[in-house]
Amino acid sequence: MNKSIPHDSAIKHVSGESVYIDDMQTDSRLLFGRAVYSSMAHAKILSIDIAKAKALPGVHAVLLAADIPGANQMGPVVHDEPCLAEKEVICVGQAIVLIAAETPEIAYEAEKLIKIEYEALDSILDIRTAIEKDSFLAPPRQMKRGDAETELKKAKHLLKGEVETGAQEHWYLETQSCLCIPGEENEITAYSSTQHPSETQAIIAEVLGLPKNEIVVEVRRMGGAFGGKETQANWIAAWTALLCQATKRPVKIRLFRDDDQIMTGKRHPYLIRFEAGFDEEGKISAVKFEQFADGGCVTDLSMAILERAMLHADSSYYIPHMLVIGRACKTNLPSNTAFRGFGGPQGMAGMETILDRIARFLKKDSAEVRRINFYGMGENNITHYGQEVELNRLPLMYEQIIQSSDYFKRRKQVDEFNSKNEFYKKGLALTPVKFGISFTTSFLNQAGALVNIYKDGSVLVNHGGTEMGQGLNTKILQIAAAELGVSTQFLKVNATNTSKVPNTSATAASAGTDLNGMAVKNAIDILKTRIAGVIAEEFSKKHPNDKSLANDIQFANDMITDTKHPDRNIAFAEAMPLVHLNQVSLSAAGFYRTPDIGWDKATGWGKPFNYFAFGMCVSEVLVDTLTGFHKNLRTDILHDVGDSINPGLDIGQVEGGYIQGVGWCTTEEVKWNDKGHLLNHSPDTYKIPSVQDIPADFRTALLQSAPNPNAIRKSKAVAEPPLMLAFATWLAIKDAVSAVGNHETEPEFRLPATNEVILTSIEHLRNEIR
Amino acid sequence: MHQILSFVLDGKIQNITFSEHFSPTTTVLNYLRSGNEHRGVKEGCAEGDCGACTVVIAELDVNNKLSYQAWDSCLVFLPMIHGKQLITIENLKQVKDGQSILHPVQETMVSCNGSQCGYCTPGIVMSLFSLYKSEDKPSTLRIEDVLTGNLCRCTGYKPILEAAAKACVHGGKDQFNNEEAEIISMLLEIRKNTESLSVENKTQKYHQPLSKAEALKLRKQKPGAVLISGATDIALRVTKKHEHLSDVIDLSHVQEFKKSGGDVNTIYLGAGLSLEAVKTLVKQTLPALYETLVVFGSKQIRSLATLGGNLGSASPIGDTLPTLMAYDASVILESEEGVREINMNRFVLGYRKTELRSDELITGVHIPKHEPDKIVKFYKVSKRKDLDISTVSACFSLKLQGSTVKEIRMAYGGMAAVTKRVETAENFLTGKTWSREMVEQAMDLIGKEFTPISDARSGAAFRSMAAKNLLLKFWSETK
Ligand SMILES: Cc1cc2nc3c(=O)[nH]c(=O)nc-3n(C[C@H](O)[C@H](O)[C@H](O)COP(=O)(O)OP(=O)(O)OC[C@H]3O[C@@H](n4cnc5c(N)ncnc54)[C@H](O)[C@@H]3O)c2cc1C
Ligand code: FES
Ligand code: FES
C-alpha cells in the first residue's frame, strides 16, 4: 500500500499519449468557438454590431446575451454573474459575444468585424479606492476570541502596520478548454477541463434552460488547474455549450494564453492592516486584523476565500485575544477566484509579517519568537474560532528542522557574511504551516463513488474527484487495490463523469483523496460484503457441517480466502463469475461525508476542519543589493502528510507547491494599468519560476511516524499546505534586505518581493543610513 | 525555384505543397497538431516562453553528421525545416513485439516522478532528448540550461533534474543511431535539389534563397518584404497578433551568413549564426558577449535566433546591442551595390530604426579582438534571471592605467528608445581615478542622462536605480 508507484498516467505523459481536451479526435464538422470580450473596465454597452461577422463565410453562429435560451447567469454561489454582458460591462475581459467558425482564423477575422460601442463609467481598480468608495461585495465578516481591543492597550509593546499581497495567475499549462458534442435532441456531452464537473453540468443546464439529465460532463484529466478551474472553467463550458446548441455541431473552445490571462480571475490580492500587542520576550497577547480582499467584479468564491483567510490569520500561533475582520472589495477587475491555499496564504502572510517584525523590533532571532508563540500541546491549543489544534506537530517539527537545517549555526554564518560584505547580503528564515483540511462550507464535505466489477475480475472505479496532476487517480487506485486485496493491474480509474457519480463537490480544499478515497472504500466495503456472502456459501457447499462464515472471508493477494479454513480459497478473478451466477450485483455506489465537523458562520465559532496539516521550512537566500536579484541558496522542508499513501507523489506535491508559493512571493507580479487593462498578460512579462529559480540545495523530507487517525489509511491531504512553506523564502529575502540597515530599521516590504521591491526597499534603507 | 517543401518525419520524406491547409507561415506546431498523429506536442503560449511545443530538429552538419537541437515549434514557419529531420515525442517510444520500450529519458522521467499534470512533459522530454543526443553525463549547470526554456507549473523541477542526470549516461546511444545512415541519405536526397524554395500564391509570397547573391537580389526586388532569419521576433506577429505576412524573405537557409572567422585584429561573426552557435564560438574570445548570451532567452530560443535578427530588430532591449557597442563592433551591411560597415554607435537611429537601407541586408559583424588589458562586462536586470527580457541591461568596457581610467564605455539597454552610451559619464570618468567617489558622481550623471519608462516589467524609478547601481557593481568587481 504505502509506496511510491508512479503516476498512473506517467507513461502516457512521457510518450505524448495522454489526451487533453484539445487533443481529442473529432470529426470534420468541428467548429472553433471564441468569446469576444470587453475592452473597458466599466461601461454601458451602447450598441453591438455583429452583422458583418455573421455574414463572413465559415462563421456558423454569433451569439449575444439575448440568444441565451436559459438564464444569463454563471454565478456558482451568488447569482450575480452574467454569462454574457448585455447592457453593462464590469471588467476588461468580460465576455460579450460568442462566435463559432470553421477555423480559429475565421473566428479571429469575425471578431475583428464586430463593433461594440461603449459609454465609459467610473471604475474602481484597487483595494484602497474600493475602501474609500465603500465598494464591497458583502457585509464584513468577523471572528473573535477574547477582547483584543482592550488587551492591545494593555500590552507592553504595540505594533501597527499593514502588508499587501499581490495577485497570482494560475498559469496552468493547459489553458481553459471545453469540447461539446451534441447528442439526440437536447443532449450535450461536454468534455471540460474542470475541477468541478457537477457544477459545470449545472451551469450548462442553467444557461441552456435544460434539466441536468440532458447534460453529461466528463473530465479525463486537466493540464493543471490549481483552483483556476474550480468555478471559472464553467464559463468556457457554458459558452461552448451555447454554441454547440445553436449550431448542433461539435464545438471546441480553447482559450488562447493571453485571453486566458486577461479574462480569468487570479489569487485575491490583499491589504492587511494589523495591530499586535506583545511582551519583552516577544510573546503575543492580542492581535487585531483587518483583511481586505480584492474580490473583483462579482462574488464567485470570494466569501469562502475570505473566510479561509480569516481562519488562517493565526498562522501557527496561539493568540489569546484575537479579532479578525474580513472584507471583500468589489472592483472592476475580473473576478478573483480559488487558487491553491484559497485565502489561507494571504491570511498567514499577515501573521508571519507580525512575527517577523516583532523579532526585528526586539532584536531576537525570529525562529525563537515563533517557537514561543506556537500552539501548545494540551494547553494554549484552541484557535481563535474555537477549534482545538489536535495532534499538534509544530513543536516536534520545529525541533527536527532546527537540527536538520543546522539553523542556529547558519544564523551565525549569515550574520558573519553580512558583516563582511557590502553589496551582497544573506538572509535566513524559518516559517511554519498549519492548514485546516475540509471545505469550510460544511455540506460540501461529501463524495460519491461507483465501483463496477466485471465478470472477468477487472474493476472500474468511478469517483467524483478530478485528476489535475496531483495524482488523485493513482492514490484512488492504490486505495481500491488495498481495500479489495487485488493488485493494481485489475483496476482502472475511469474518467470522471457526471452520469456515473452525480452531485459531487469540487476537487478542491486539498480534500480530493480524503473524500473520494473514503467513498471508494465505502463502495468496496459494500461489494466485499456481497461477495463474501456468496463465496462463503460456495465454500460451505463442500463443507455442509463446517460452514464458512461471511465474516471470515478475507480479500488479499488477488485471492478470496476463508481465514478460519485457509485451504478454502479462490482466485479473485475466478470468483466473480460465481457471484454473477448467484444473481448478486457486482456494482455498488459508495458515499462519504466527513463526520464531526460543524461550523457556525454567523458566530465564527466551531470546528470547521477535520484536521490540520503541518509543515515547516527553513530557507536561505543571497541578495544582490545592487540589482535586487536573489538566489535561493538552500531550502529545507519538513512536511506532514500523515502516513503517506504514496511518498513519491506527496513529495512532488510538497516541492511543486513550495515552488509555486515561491513564485507568488517573488517574481509573479500582476499589474493593471489605470484603465483596468492587465499588463502582464503573457509569459513574456508574467514570470513563474523556471528551473533556475529552485533552491541550489533543495532538501525535502516527510514527517515520519505521524499517522493521522482522521483520514483514509491514516494519510493527510497535501495539495495546498506546502504552498505556504514559501514564506520562509519571502522572509529570508526580507532578512537579507534588513541586513543592509544592520537590522536597525524595519524595511519596507511587500509580496511579491520582486527585484523592484527589494531594490526600492534597500535604497530607502541606504538613504536612511546616509 | 521549386514549390515543394521536403523534410523527414516518422522516418519518411514528407513533401508538402502549400495549399489551403498550410501556408508558408503555418507554424510547425500548428502543422503537427492539425493531424491526429502528432498531438503530443502542446501549445502553452505560442510565443516561445514555455517550451510545451518543443520538438527536436536533426540536421546535417558540415561533416554530414546529424546534430540534434531543440526548437520551440510554435515559432518555426514550416519552410524553415526544409531539408531537416523533425522528431516529435511520438517518435521516442518504440514498440517491439507488442511491448513498449521507453527511451532512457522517458524511462527516468517516469521513475523520478517527473510529470504531474503531464502537459509540459512532452516538451520537457524532447529537451532532455536533445541533451541526451549531444552530451554525456552533463553537469547540473548544463541540464538547467537545457531546461530553462521549459516551464513546469506542477513539479518544482527537482525530479526532472534528477531524471536528466540519470538518463544521460549512455553516450547518446539509442534507437536513433540505427536509423541515422538512412536519415542522412534522405536528407542528402532532399539536398540534391539545389533550387531554392519559393512559394507564390494569391495571398502570400515566400522566398527562401540559398545564396547571398540570391538573397541580395530578392532584397532589391522586394524592398517591402518581411525579412526573417530565426523568426523569433517575426513569428510572434503571426502567432500572437494574427497578422498575415504577405511577402517574406526567409534568410535561414543562406549558408554564407552562418560563417565565422576574422583576422589578427578582428573577429567576424555572420549574421545568420544562431546565438547558440555564437555563444559557443566566443566563450574564450569575447567573454562579455558570452555572458550576454548565457542569459539570453532559452536554449530553444538561442538555437533559432540569430545575431542578424537581434541587430535587425534594433530593439532598445536587444541584449547584444549594448555589448557590441562596448566592444566597439561594426555592422556589415551588404547590397547588390556593395558593402559598407557602420560602427555600432551609429547603427541604430531611433526606436527600431537603423542605418539599414531597403536594398541591404545585415550580413555580419566585425568585433575588434578583446584586448587583454580591457575589462568588458555585461549585466542584465530582469524580473526573472533567466528567459526574460531585460528591464535594464548594460555593458561596460574599461581600460585602466594604474588606477586611472584611460578609456571607458558605458552602453545601456532598456533606458531609452534606443540602446545608448552615456557619454557625459564616460567623459567625466576618463582621466579620473577609478574610485568609489568618482563612480558615485558618474552615477548621478547616468541618472540625469535617462528618463526611462514605466511598463509591465518595472517602474521608471527602478530602472534609474538599477542603471546607476550597475556601474557601482562593475566598479566593485573591477576595483
Ligand atoms: C521567448 C523569447 C525570448 C527572447 N529573449 C530575448 C533576450 O533575452 N534578449 C534579446 O535581446 N532578445 C530576446 N528575444 C527576442 C529575439 O529572440 C531576438 O531579438 C533575436 O535575436 C531575433 O533574431 P531572429 O533571427 O529570430 O530574428 P527575426 O525574427 O528573424 O528577425 C528580427 C528582425 O530582424 C530583421 N532581420 C533579421 N535578419 C536580418 C538580416 N540579415 N538583415 C537585416 N535585417 C534582418 C527582421 O526583418 C526583423 O525585423 C526573445 C524572443 C522570444 C520569443
Ligand atoms: S507554445 Fe510555449 S514555447 Fe511554444
Ligand atoms: S507536470 Fe504540470 S506543468 Fe509540468
Short mmCIF file of C-alpha atoms in Angstrom, two decimals, chain A residues 337-571:
data_model
loop_
_atom_site.label_atom_id
_atom_site.label_comp_id
_atom_site.label_asym_id
_atom_site.label_seq_id
_atom_site.Cartn_x
_atom_site.Cartn_y
_atom_site.Cartn_z
CA THR A 337 -11.07 33.10 -7.63
CA ALA A 338 -9.78 29.96 -5.97
CA PHE A 339 -6.04 29.40 -6.02
CA ARG A 340 -4.14 26.74 -4.10
CA GLY A 341 -4.42 27.78 -0.47
CA PHE A 342 -7.75 29.56 -1.03
CA GLY A 343 -7.10 32.64 1.11
CA GLY A 344 -5.01 30.72 3.63
CA PRO A 345 -1.74 32.11 2.29
CA GLN A 346 -2.96 35.69 2.47
CA GLY A 347 -4.27 35.23 5.99
CA MET A 348 -0.97 33.75 7.11
CA ALA A 349 1.08 36.48 5.40
CA GLY A 350 -0.37 38.96 7.88
CA MET A 351 0.60 36.96 10.94
CA GLU A 352 4.03 35.96 9.63
CA THR A 353 4.73 39.63 8.99
CA ILE A 354 3.85 40.39 12.61
CA LEU A 355 6.20 37.68 13.91
CA ASP A 356 8.97 38.89 11.66
CA ARG A 357 8.56 42.49 12.78
CA ILE A 358 8.38 41.64 16.46
CA ALA A 359 11.67 39.74 16.23
CA ARG A 360 13.39 42.62 14.46
CA PHE A 361 11.99 45.11 16.95
CA LEU A 362 13.16 43.08 19.93
CA LYS A 363 16.43 42.13 18.19
CA LYS A 364 15.69 38.47 18.74
CA ASP A 365 16.02 35.55 16.41
CA SER A 366 12.71 35.22 14.58
CA ALA A 367 12.60 31.42 14.81
CA GLU A 368 12.79 31.73 18.59
CA VAL A 369 9.99 34.24 18.69
CA ARG A 370 7.91 31.93 16.52
CA ARG A 371 8.59 28.98 18.78
CA ILE A 372 7.39 30.66 21.95
CA ASN A 373 4.15 31.61 20.22
CA PHE A 374 3.34 28.21 18.65
CA TYR A 375 0.18 26.43 19.68
CA GLY A 376 0.86 24.28 22.71
CA MET A 377 0.31 20.64 23.48
CA GLY A 378 -2.60 20.23 25.84
CA GLU A 379 -2.73 23.95 26.61
CA ASN A 380 -2.91 27.10 24.54
CA ASN A 381 -4.27 24.96 21.77
CA ILE A 382 -7.65 26.47 20.96
CA THR A 383 -7.80 28.60 17.83
CA HIS A 384 -9.48 31.98 17.59
CA TYR A 385 -12.53 30.19 16.15
CA GLY A 386 -12.83 27.60 18.86
CA GLN A 387 -11.28 24.52 17.27
CA GLU A 388 -8.73 22.55 19.22
CA VAL A 389 -5.38 22.05 17.48
CA GLU A 390 -5.30 18.30 17.92
CA LEU A 391 -2.20 16.21 17.32
CA ASN A 392 -0.15 19.37 17.15
CA ARG A 393 3.07 18.57 15.29
CA LEU A 394 4.58 22.06 15.47
CA PRO A 395 6.93 21.65 18.47
CA LEU A 396 8.21 18.32 17.16
CA MET A 397 8.75 19.59 13.65
CA TYR A 398 10.47 22.71 14.95
CA GLU A 399 12.92 20.61 16.88
CA GLN A 400 13.60 18.37 13.92
CA ILE A 401 14.08 21.07 11.32
CA ILE A 402 16.20 23.29 13.57
CA GLN A 403 18.53 20.31 13.85
CA SER A 404 18.44 19.05 10.29
CA SER A 405 18.89 22.51 8.83
CA ASP A 406 21.59 23.49 11.31
CA TYR A 407 19.62 26.66 11.80
CA PHE A 408 21.49 28.39 14.59
CA LYS A 409 24.93 27.69 13.20
CA ARG A 410 23.86 29.06 9.86
CA ARG A 411 22.29 32.08 11.51
CA LYS A 412 25.78 32.94 12.79
CA GLN A 413 27.35 32.31 9.41
CA VAL A 414 24.83 34.54 7.74
CA ASP A 415 25.48 37.36 10.20
CA GLU A 416 29.19 36.96 9.70
CA PHE A 417 28.86 37.03 5.94
CA ASN A 418 26.75 40.17 6.14
CA SER A 419 29.23 41.97 8.34
CA LYS A 420 31.93 41.34 5.75
CA ASN A 421 30.04 42.12 2.56
CA GLU A 422 28.56 45.39 1.45
CA PHE A 423 26.95 44.54 -1.86
CA TYR A 424 25.73 41.03 -1.17
CA LYS A 425 23.61 40.14 1.84
CA LYS A 426 22.34 36.82 3.01
CA GLY A 427 19.07 36.14 4.77
CA LEU A 428 17.66 33.19 6.66
CA ALA A 429 14.17 32.44 7.91
CA LEU A 430 12.07 29.66 9.37
CA THR A 431 8.30 29.62 8.93
CA PRO A 432 5.62 27.11 9.89
CA VAL A 433 2.45 25.96 8.18
CA LYS A 434 -0.74 24.85 9.85
CA PHE A 435 -3.51 24.36 7.35
CA GLY A 436 -7.08 23.30 8.06
CA ILE A 437 -8.40 20.45 5.93
CA SER A 438 -12.10 20.46 4.92
CA PHE A 439 -14.38 22.69 2.97
CA THR A 440 -15.44 25.38 5.42
CA THR A 441 -18.90 25.22 3.87
CA SER A 442 -19.57 22.02 5.79
CA PHE A 443 -22.11 20.34 3.49
CA LEU A 444 -19.57 20.25 0.67
CA ASN A 445 -17.61 17.64 2.59
CA GLN A 446 -19.23 14.71 0.83
CA ALA A 447 -18.26 12.44 -2.02
CA GLY A 448 -19.59 9.60 -4.13
CA ALA A 449 -18.16 6.65 -5.99
CA LEU A 450 -19.32 3.88 -8.26
CA VAL A 451 -17.30 0.69 -8.38
CA ASN A 452 -18.07 -1.87 -11.08
CA ILE A 453 -16.53 -5.31 -11.07
CA TYR A 454 -16.84 -7.13 -14.36
CA LYS A 455 -17.14 -10.87 -14.75
CA ASP A 456 -13.51 -11.23 -15.76
CA GLY A 457 -12.46 -9.77 -12.45
CA SER A 458 -11.45 -6.41 -13.85
CA VAL A 459 -12.59 -3.45 -11.81
CA LEU A 460 -13.63 0.00 -12.95
CA VAL A 461 -13.53 2.66 -10.28
CA ASN A 462 -15.54 5.83 -10.74
CA HIS A 463 -15.38 8.65 -8.26
CA GLY A 464 -16.34 12.29 -8.14
CA GLY A 465 -12.83 13.73 -7.92
CA THR A 466 -10.87 15.04 -10.87
CA GLU A 467 -7.28 14.44 -11.87
CA MET A 468 -5.28 17.61 -12.43
CA GLY A 469 -1.80 16.21 -11.96
CA GLN A 470 -1.95 15.79 -8.21
CA GLY A 471 -2.08 12.01 -8.58
CA LEU A 472 -5.59 11.59 -7.15
CA ASN A 473 -6.38 8.71 -9.51
CA THR A 474 -3.14 6.98 -8.60
CA LYS A 475 -3.94 7.22 -4.92
CA ILE A 476 -7.50 6.05 -5.54
CA LEU A 477 -6.05 3.12 -7.45
CA GLN A 478 -3.80 2.28 -4.51
CA ILE A 479 -6.65 2.63 -2.03
CA ALA A 480 -9.02 0.50 -4.10
CA ALA A 481 -6.37 -2.17 -4.64
CA ALA A 482 -5.56 -2.31 -0.93
CA GLU A 483 -9.21 -2.43 0.11
CA LEU A 484 -10.08 -5.09 -2.43
CA GLY A 485 -6.93 -7.09 -1.84
CA VAL A 486 -6.04 -7.18 -5.51
CA SER A 487 -3.09 -5.88 -7.45
CA THR A 488 -3.42 -2.64 -9.32
CA GLN A 489 -3.48 -4.26 -12.75
CA PHE A 490 -7.02 -5.48 -12.05
CA LEU A 491 -8.09 -1.89 -11.63
CA LYS A 492 -8.73 1.11 -13.74
CA VAL A 493 -9.85 4.50 -12.60
CA ASN A 494 -12.35 5.92 -15.04
CA ALA A 495 -12.62 9.43 -16.37
CA THR A 496 -14.78 11.46 -14.02
CA ASN A 497 -18.27 11.54 -15.41
CA THR A 498 -21.43 13.14 -14.03
CA SER A 499 -23.58 10.30 -15.29
CA LYS A 500 -21.62 7.80 -13.20
CA VAL A 501 -21.29 9.77 -9.97
CA PRO A 502 -23.71 12.69 -9.60
CA ASN A 503 -23.90 15.76 -7.38
CA THR A 504 -20.28 15.87 -6.36
CA SER A 505 -18.23 18.64 -4.78
CA ALA A 506 -15.31 20.31 -6.48
CA THR A 507 -11.93 18.64 -6.30
CA ALA A 508 -10.56 21.33 -4.04
CA ALA A 509 -9.65 22.18 -0.47
CA SER A 510 -6.94 19.51 -0.76
CA ALA A 511 -9.64 17.02 0.15
CA GLY A 512 -9.76 15.01 -3.08
CA THR A 513 -8.22 11.85 -1.68
CA ASP A 514 -9.75 12.18 1.78
CA LEU A 515 -13.29 12.37 0.49
CA ASN A 516 -13.24 10.30 -2.68
CA GLY A 517 -10.91 7.69 -1.21
CA MET A 518 -13.44 7.13 1.57
CA ALA A 519 -16.36 6.94 -0.86
CA VAL A 520 -14.49 4.37 -2.94
CA LYS A 521 -13.74 2.42 0.23
CA ASN A 522 -17.41 2.54 1.12
CA ALA A 523 -18.41 1.11 -2.28
CA ILE A 524 -15.78 -1.59 -1.99
CA ASP A 525 -16.92 -2.46 1.53
CA ILE A 526 -20.44 -2.95 0.18
CA LEU A 527 -19.14 -5.14 -2.64
CA LYS A 528 -16.94 -7.14 -0.32
CA THR A 529 -19.88 -7.90 1.96
CA ARG A 530 -21.92 -9.10 -1.00
CA ILE A 531 -19.09 -11.15 -2.47
CA ALA A 532 -18.13 -12.61 0.91
CA GLY A 533 -21.71 -13.84 1.35
CA VAL A 534 -21.72 -15.63 -1.97
CA ILE A 535 -18.25 -17.06 -1.60
CA ALA A 536 -18.87 -18.24 1.96
CA GLU A 537 -21.89 -20.10 0.65
CA GLU A 538 -19.89 -21.57 -2.21
CA PHE A 539 -17.18 -22.74 0.20
CA SER A 540 -19.86 -24.16 2.50
CA LYS A 541 -21.34 -26.31 -0.24
CA LYS A 542 -18.39 -28.67 0.13
CA HIS A 543 -18.39 -28.47 3.91
CA PRO A 544 -22.04 -28.64 4.96
CA ASN A 545 -21.06 -29.47 8.55
CA ASP A 546 -18.41 -26.85 8.94
CA LYS A 547 -19.69 -23.89 7.04
CA SER A 548 -17.62 -20.89 6.06
CA LEU A 549 -18.85 -17.63 7.55
CA ALA A 550 -19.03 -14.45 5.52
CA ASN A 551 -17.27 -12.64 8.35
CA ASP A 552 -14.21 -14.82 7.98
CA ILE A 553 -13.80 -14.14 4.29
CA GLN A 554 -10.68 -12.15 3.54
CA PHE A 555 -9.63 -10.35 0.38
CA ALA A 556 -5.85 -10.34 -0.11
CA ASN A 557 -3.17 -11.09 -2.69
CA ASP A 558 -5.66 -11.43 -5.52
CA MET A 559 -7.36 -14.23 -3.56
CA ILE A 560 -10.52 -14.62 -1.56
CA THR A 561 -9.91 -16.82 1.43
CA ASP A 562 -11.72 -18.16 4.46
CA THR A 563 -9.30 -17.16 7.21
CA LYS A 564 -10.58 -19.93 9.50
CA HIS A 565 -10.01 -22.51 6.76
CA PRO A 566 -7.19 -21.14 4.62
CA ASP A 567 -7.39 -24.12 2.29
CA ARG A 568 -10.76 -22.79 1.18
CA ASN A 569 -9.79 -20.10 -1.28
CA ILE A 570 -10.47 -18.93 -4.76
CA ALA A 571 -8.73 -16.51 -7.09
#
